[in-house]
Coordinates of C-alpha atoms and ligand atoms in Angstrom, one line a residue:
X14 CA 125.0 149.4 110.5
X15 CA 126.5 150.3 113.8
X16 CA 128.6 153.1 112.1
X17 CA 125.4 154.3 110.4
X18 CA 123.5 154.5 113.7
X19 CA 126.5 156.3 115.2
X20 CA 126.4 158.9 112.4
X21 CA 122.6 159.5 112.7
X22 CA 122.9 160.0 116.5
X23 CA 125.9 162.4 115.9
X24 CA 123.9 164.3 113.2
X25 CA 120.7 164.7 115.2
X26 CA 119.9 167.6 117.5
X27 CA 116.8 166.0 119.0
X28 CA 116.7 162.4 119.9
X29 CA 113.6 160.7 121.4
X30 CA 113.9 157.3 122.9
X31 CA 110.9 154.8 123.1
X32 CA 110.6 151.2 124.2
X33 CA 107.8 148.7 124.7
X34 CA 104.6 149.1 126.7
X35 CA 104.3 147.9 130.3
X36 CA 108.1 148.4 130.7
X37 CA 110.3 146.1 132.6
X38 CA 113.9 146.9 134.0
X39 CA 115.5 146.4 130.7
X40 CA 113.0 148.5 128.7
X41 CA 113.6 151.4 131.3
X42 CA 117.2 150.8 132.0
X43 CA 118.2 150.8 128.2
X44 CA 116.1 153.9 127.7
X45 CA 117.4 155.9 130.6
X46 CA 120.9 154.5 130.1
X47 CA 121.1 155.6 126.6
X48 CA 119.7 159.0 127.4
X49 CA 122.2 159.6 130.2
X50 CA 125.0 158.5 128.1
X51 CA 124.1 160.6 125.1
X52 CA 123.4 163.7 127.4
X53 CA 126.9 163.2 128.9
X54 CA 128.6 162.8 125.5
X55 CA 126.7 165.6 123.8
X56 CA 125.4 168.2 126.3
X57 CA 124.0 170.4 123.5
X58 CA 121.6 167.8 122.3
X59 CA 118.0 167.3 123.5
X60 CA 117.6 163.7 124.6
X61 CA 114.1 162.6 125.7
X62 CA 112.6 159.5 127.0
X63 CA 108.8 158.7 126.3
X64 CA 106.2 156.2 127.7
X65 CA 104.1 155.2 130.6
X66 CA 106.0 154.5 133.8
X67 CA 105.5 151.2 135.7
X68 CA 104.7 152.1 139.3
X69 CA 106.9 149.5 140.8
X70 CA 109.8 150.8 138.7
X71 CA 109.3 154.6 139.2
X72 CA 112.5 154.6 141.3
X73 CA 114.5 154.3 138.0
X74 CA 113.7 157.7 136.7
X75 CA 111.3 160.1 135.2
X76 CA 110.0 160.2 131.7
X77 CA 109.4 163.2 129.6
X78 CA 106.3 164.7 127.9
X79 CA 106.9 165.4 124.4
X80 CA 104.9 167.4 121.8
X81 CA 103.9 165.4 118.7
X82 CA 105.2 168.3 116.7
X83 CA 108.8 167.6 117.8
X84 CA 108.9 164.3 116.0
X85 CA 109.0 165.9 112.6
X86 CA 112.7 166.9 113.2
X87 CA 113.7 164.2 115.6
X88 CA 115.7 161.1 115.5
X89 CA 113.6 158.4 117.3
X90 CA 115.3 155.3 118.8
X91 CA 113.0 152.4 119.8
X92 CA 114.6 150.0 122.3
X93 CA 113.9 146.5 123.4
X94 CA 110.6 146.2 121.2
X95 CA 110.2 143.3 118.9
X96 CA 107.0 144.4 117.0
X97 CA 105.5 147.7 116.2
X98 CA 102.3 147.0 118.0
X99 CA 104.2 146.9 121.3
X100 CA 105.8 150.3 121.0
X101 CA 104.7 152.6 123.9
X102 CA 103.7 155.8 122.1
X103 CA 102.6 155.0 118.5
X104 CA 103.8 158.6 117.6
X105 CA 107.4 157.1 117.6
X106 CA 107.1 156.0 114.0
X107 CA 106.4 159.6 112.8
X108 CA 110.0 160.5 113.7
X109 CA 112.2 162.0 110.8
X110 CA 114.3 158.9 111.3
X111 CA 113.5 155.8 113.1
X112 CA 116.0 153.2 114.5
X113 CA 115.3 150.0 116.3
X114 CA 117.8 148.4 118.7
X115 CA 116.6 145.1 120.2
X116 CA 117.7 141.6 121.4
X117 CA 114.3 139.9 120.5
X118 CA 114.0 137.8 117.4
X119 CA 113.3 140.3 114.5
X120 CA 109.8 139.2 113.5
X121 CA 108.6 142.7 112.7
X122 CA 111.4 144.8 111.0
X123 CA 109.5 147.9 111.5
X124 CA 112.3 150.5 111.3
X125 CA 114.3 151.5 108.3
X126 CA 117.5 151.2 110.4
X127 CA 117.8 148.3 112.7
X128 CA 120.5 146.7 115.0
X129 CA 119.1 143.4 116.4
X130 CA 121.4 141.0 118.1
X131 CA 119.5 137.9 119.7
X132 CA 122.8 136.7 121.3
X133 CA 122.6 139.6 123.9
X134 CA 121.0 139.0 127.4
X135 CA 119.4 142.3 127.2
X136 CA 119.0 145.4 125.2
X137 CA 120.9 147.2 128.0
X138 CA 123.9 144.7 127.3
X139 CA 123.7 145.3 123.8
X140 CA 123.9 149.1 124.2
X141 CA 126.9 148.9 126.5
X142 CA 128.9 146.9 123.9
X143 CA 127.7 149.5 121.2
X144 CA 128.6 152.5 123.3
X145 CA 132.0 151.0 124.1
X146 CA 132.6 150.4 120.3
X147 CA 131.8 154.1 119.7
X148 CA 134.0 155.2 122.4
X149 CA 131.4 157.0 124.4
X150 CA 132.0 157.2 128.1
X151 CA 129.1 155.7 130.2
X152 CA 128.5 157.9 133.3
X153 CA 127.7 156.2 136.7
X154 CA 124.0 157.5 136.4
X155 CA 123.8 155.5 133.1
X156 CA 125.8 152.6 134.4
X157 CA 123.2 151.7 137.0
X158 CA 120.4 151.9 134.6
X159 CA 122.1 149.4 132.2
X160 CA 123.0 147.2 135.1
X161 CA 119.3 147.2 136.3
X162 CA 118.3 146.1 132.6
X163 CA 120.7 143.3 132.6
X164 CA 119.8 142.1 136.1
X165 CA 116.2 142.2 135.2
X166 CA 116.4 140.3 132.0
X167 CA 118.8 137.7 133.2
X168 CA 117.0 137.2 136.5
X169 CA 120.1 138.1 138.4
X170 CA 122.4 136.4 135.9
X171 CA 120.8 133.0 136.0
X172 CA 118.8 132.8 132.8
X173 CA 120.0 131.3 129.5
X174 CA 121.5 134.2 127.5
X175 CA 123.8 135.2 130.5
X176 CA 127.3 134.8 128.8
X177 CA 130.8 135.6 129.5
X178 CA 130.4 139.0 127.8
X179 CA 127.3 139.7 130.1
X180 CA 129.6 139.3 133.0
X181 CA 132.3 141.5 131.4
X182 CA 129.8 144.2 130.9
X183 CA 128.6 144.0 134.4
X184 CA 132.0 144.2 135.7
X185 CA 132.5 147.3 133.7
X186 CA 129.3 148.9 135.1
X187 CA 130.3 148.1 138.6
X188 CA 133.7 149.7 137.9
X189 CA 131.8 152.9 137.1
X190 CA 130.8 153.0 140.9
X191 CA 127.3 152.0 140.9
X192 CA 125.3 151.4 144.1
X193 CA 124.2 147.8 143.7
X194 CA 122.6 147.7 147.4
X195 CA 120.4 150.5 146.4
X196 CA 119.3 148.9 143.1
X197 CA 118.6 145.5 144.6
X198 CA 116.6 146.9 147.5
X199 CA 114.4 148.9 145.1
X200 CA 114.1 146.1 142.6
X201 CA 113.2 143.3 144.9
X202 CA 111.4 144.9 147.9
X203 CA 107.8 143.5 148.1
X204 CA 104.7 144.7 149.7
X205 CA 103.0 142.5 152.3
X206 CA 100.0 142.1 150.1
X207 CA 102.2 141.0 147.3
X208 CA 103.8 138.3 149.4
X209 CA 100.4 137.1 150.3
X210 CA 99.4 136.9 146.6
X211 CA 102.6 134.9 146.0
X212 CA 101.5 132.5 148.6
X213 CA 98.1 132.2 146.8
X214 CA 100.1 131.6 143.5
X215 CA 102.2 128.8 145.1
X216 CA 99.1 127.2 146.7
X217 CA 97.3 127.0 143.2
X218 CA 99.8 125.6 140.8
X219 CA 98.5 123.0 138.6
X220 CA 100.8 120.6 136.8
X221 CA 99.7 118.5 133.7
X222 CA 101.1 115.1 132.9
X223 CA 103.1 116.6 130.2
X224 CA 104.9 118.9 132.5
X225 CA 103.0 122.1 131.9
X226 CA 102.6 124.2 135.0
X227 CA 99.9 127.0 135.4
X228 CA 98.1 129.3 137.6
X229 CA 95.1 131.3 136.9
X230 CA 94.5 134.6 138.6
X231 CA 91.0 136.0 138.1
X232 CA 90.0 139.6 138.7
X233 CA 88.3 138.7 141.8
X234 CA 91.4 137.2 143.3
X235 CA 93.6 140.2 142.2
X236 CA 91.1 142.4 143.9
X237 CA 91.2 140.3 147.0
X238 CA 95.0 140.8 147.2
X239 CA 94.8 144.4 146.0
X240 CA 97.2 143.7 143.2
X241 CA 97.4 145.1 139.7
X242 CA 97.9 142.8 136.7
X243 CA 101.3 144.4 136.4
X244 CA 102.4 143.4 139.9
X245 CA 100.9 140.0 139.7
X246 CA 102.6 139.3 136.4
X247 CA 106.0 139.3 138.0
X248 CA 105.0 136.1 139.9
X249 CA 105.4 134.2 136.8
X250 CA 109.0 133.1 138.0
X251 CA 107.8 132.3 141.5
X252 CA 107.2 128.7 140.7
X253 CA 110.1 128.2 138.1
X254 CA 111.6 125.6 140.3
X255 CA 108.8 123.1 140.4
X256 CA 110.2 119.6 139.8
X257 CA 108.8 117.9 136.7
X258 CA 107.8 121.1 135.0
X259 CA 109.1 121.8 131.5
X260 CA 107.1 125.1 130.8
X261 CA 104.5 127.2 132.6
X262 CA 102.0 129.9 132.3
X263 CA 100.5 132.6 134.5
X264 CA 97.0 133.7 133.3
X265 CA 96.0 137.2 134.5
X266 CA 92.4 138.3 134.0
X267 CA 91.8 142.1 133.2
X268 CA 88.6 144.0 132.4
X269 CA 88.8 143.2 128.8
X270 CA 91.0 140.2 128.3
X271 CA 93.3 137.5 129.8
X272 CA 97.0 138.2 129.6
X273 CA 99.2 135.0 129.7
X274 CA 102.8 135.0 130.7
X275 CA 104.6 131.9 129.5
X276 CA 108.1 130.6 130.5
X277 CA 110.0 127.6 129.6
X278 CA 113.1 125.4 130.6
X279 CA 113.2 123.8 127.1
X280 CA 110.2 123.6 124.9
X281 CA 110.0 126.5 122.5
X282 CA 106.9 128.4 123.6
X283 CA 106.9 131.6 121.5
X284 CA 105.3 129.8 118.6
X285 CA 102.4 129.0 120.9
X286 CA 102.3 132.6 122.0
X287 CA 102.1 133.8 118.5
X288 CA 99.0 131.6 118.0
X289 CA 97.3 133.6 120.9
X290 CA 98.1 137.1 119.8
X291 CA 101.4 137.4 121.3
X292 CA 105.1 136.5 120.8
X293 CA 108.5 137.0 122.4
X294 CA 111.6 134.8 123.2
X295 CA 111.7 131.0 122.6
X296 CA 111.8 130.7 126.4
X297 CA 109.9 133.7 127.6
X298 CA 106.8 134.9 125.9
X299 CA 103.5 136.7 126.4
X300 CA 100.0 136.2 124.8
X301 CA 96.5 137.4 125.2
X302 CA 93.3 135.4 125.1
X303 CA 89.7 136.8 125.2
X304 CA 88.4 135.0 128.3
X305 CA 89.1 132.4 131.0
X306 CA 87.2 129.7 129.1
X307 CA 90.0 129.7 126.5
X308 CA 92.8 128.9 129.2
X309 CA 92.3 125.2 128.4
X310 CA 93.3 125.7 124.6
X311 CA 96.4 127.4 125.6
X312 CA 97.3 124.6 128.0
X313 CA 96.5 122.0 125.4
X314 CA 99.0 123.5 122.9
X315 CA 101.6 123.9 125.6
X316 CA 101.1 120.2 126.3
X317 CA 101.8 119.5 122.7
X318 CA 105.1 121.3 122.7
X319 CA 106.1 119.9 126.2
X320 CA 105.3 116.3 125.0
X321 CA 107.7 116.7 122.1
X322 CA 110.6 117.8 124.4
X323 CA 112.9 115.9 126.5
X324 CA 115.7 117.2 128.7
Ligands
LIG20 MN1 114.8 143.0 127.0

């Protein structure tokens, strides 16, 4: 499969790279990192990146505007996206050839050619291994992108899924001469209003008897702190250290729905996410419910999986 993907890339004149909606550092880092590496390796190819930028991550780079017509002749690579519904830019599937490269469980094998490795910390890490295997040189500009993706998905090298190979890749990327000070400054700087919102989240954690923590952020609260759903959703990890908590959820009310970010220290929660129009990793998932009155149903299901889990 890896060899086939290499051949497809080498045969293509135009390569368009997609990833999931509401991008995180791994989605963007893998996207820009692959683009910059391929441009470096094959200066005559056209390599484009597509999707909506996340405001807080705009320091990572600029995405391209691509005409739908171009897809007829293009190779499309979709990164870090488990299911077709989550692809940012549905036009991706109209590519002449479509490849999926991802580290999430392969629940929706939507592409004819796929490379999925769930042992990888991030799509960025997976790509570095792949590019090494192919013998492509990763330029410094791409190295910092991949590093950002790994740092993002591993929570600065602390989450499960951070392996010896992750550190080997990180060492290689640092060796490429990246400016990690610049990266951390941009990735983790926080507006005052966002810190105030974090204070609100910490003040309003609820913890069930089964060890399920949760916080509900209504539209009114988000407005009060001037925070977007995208900014607020990052706070899901702000109370990860709560003693006695096995898994937790952050509910975010939008105009039309309530998004739920779910995290776990043990109980498998992506099955619950799937029951509520979502999915993701066993320990990190997302879901969507219609309204705040359904929060209780989600908590009840999380209570059930938490009750069956002992550390
Ligand atoms: Mn990822």
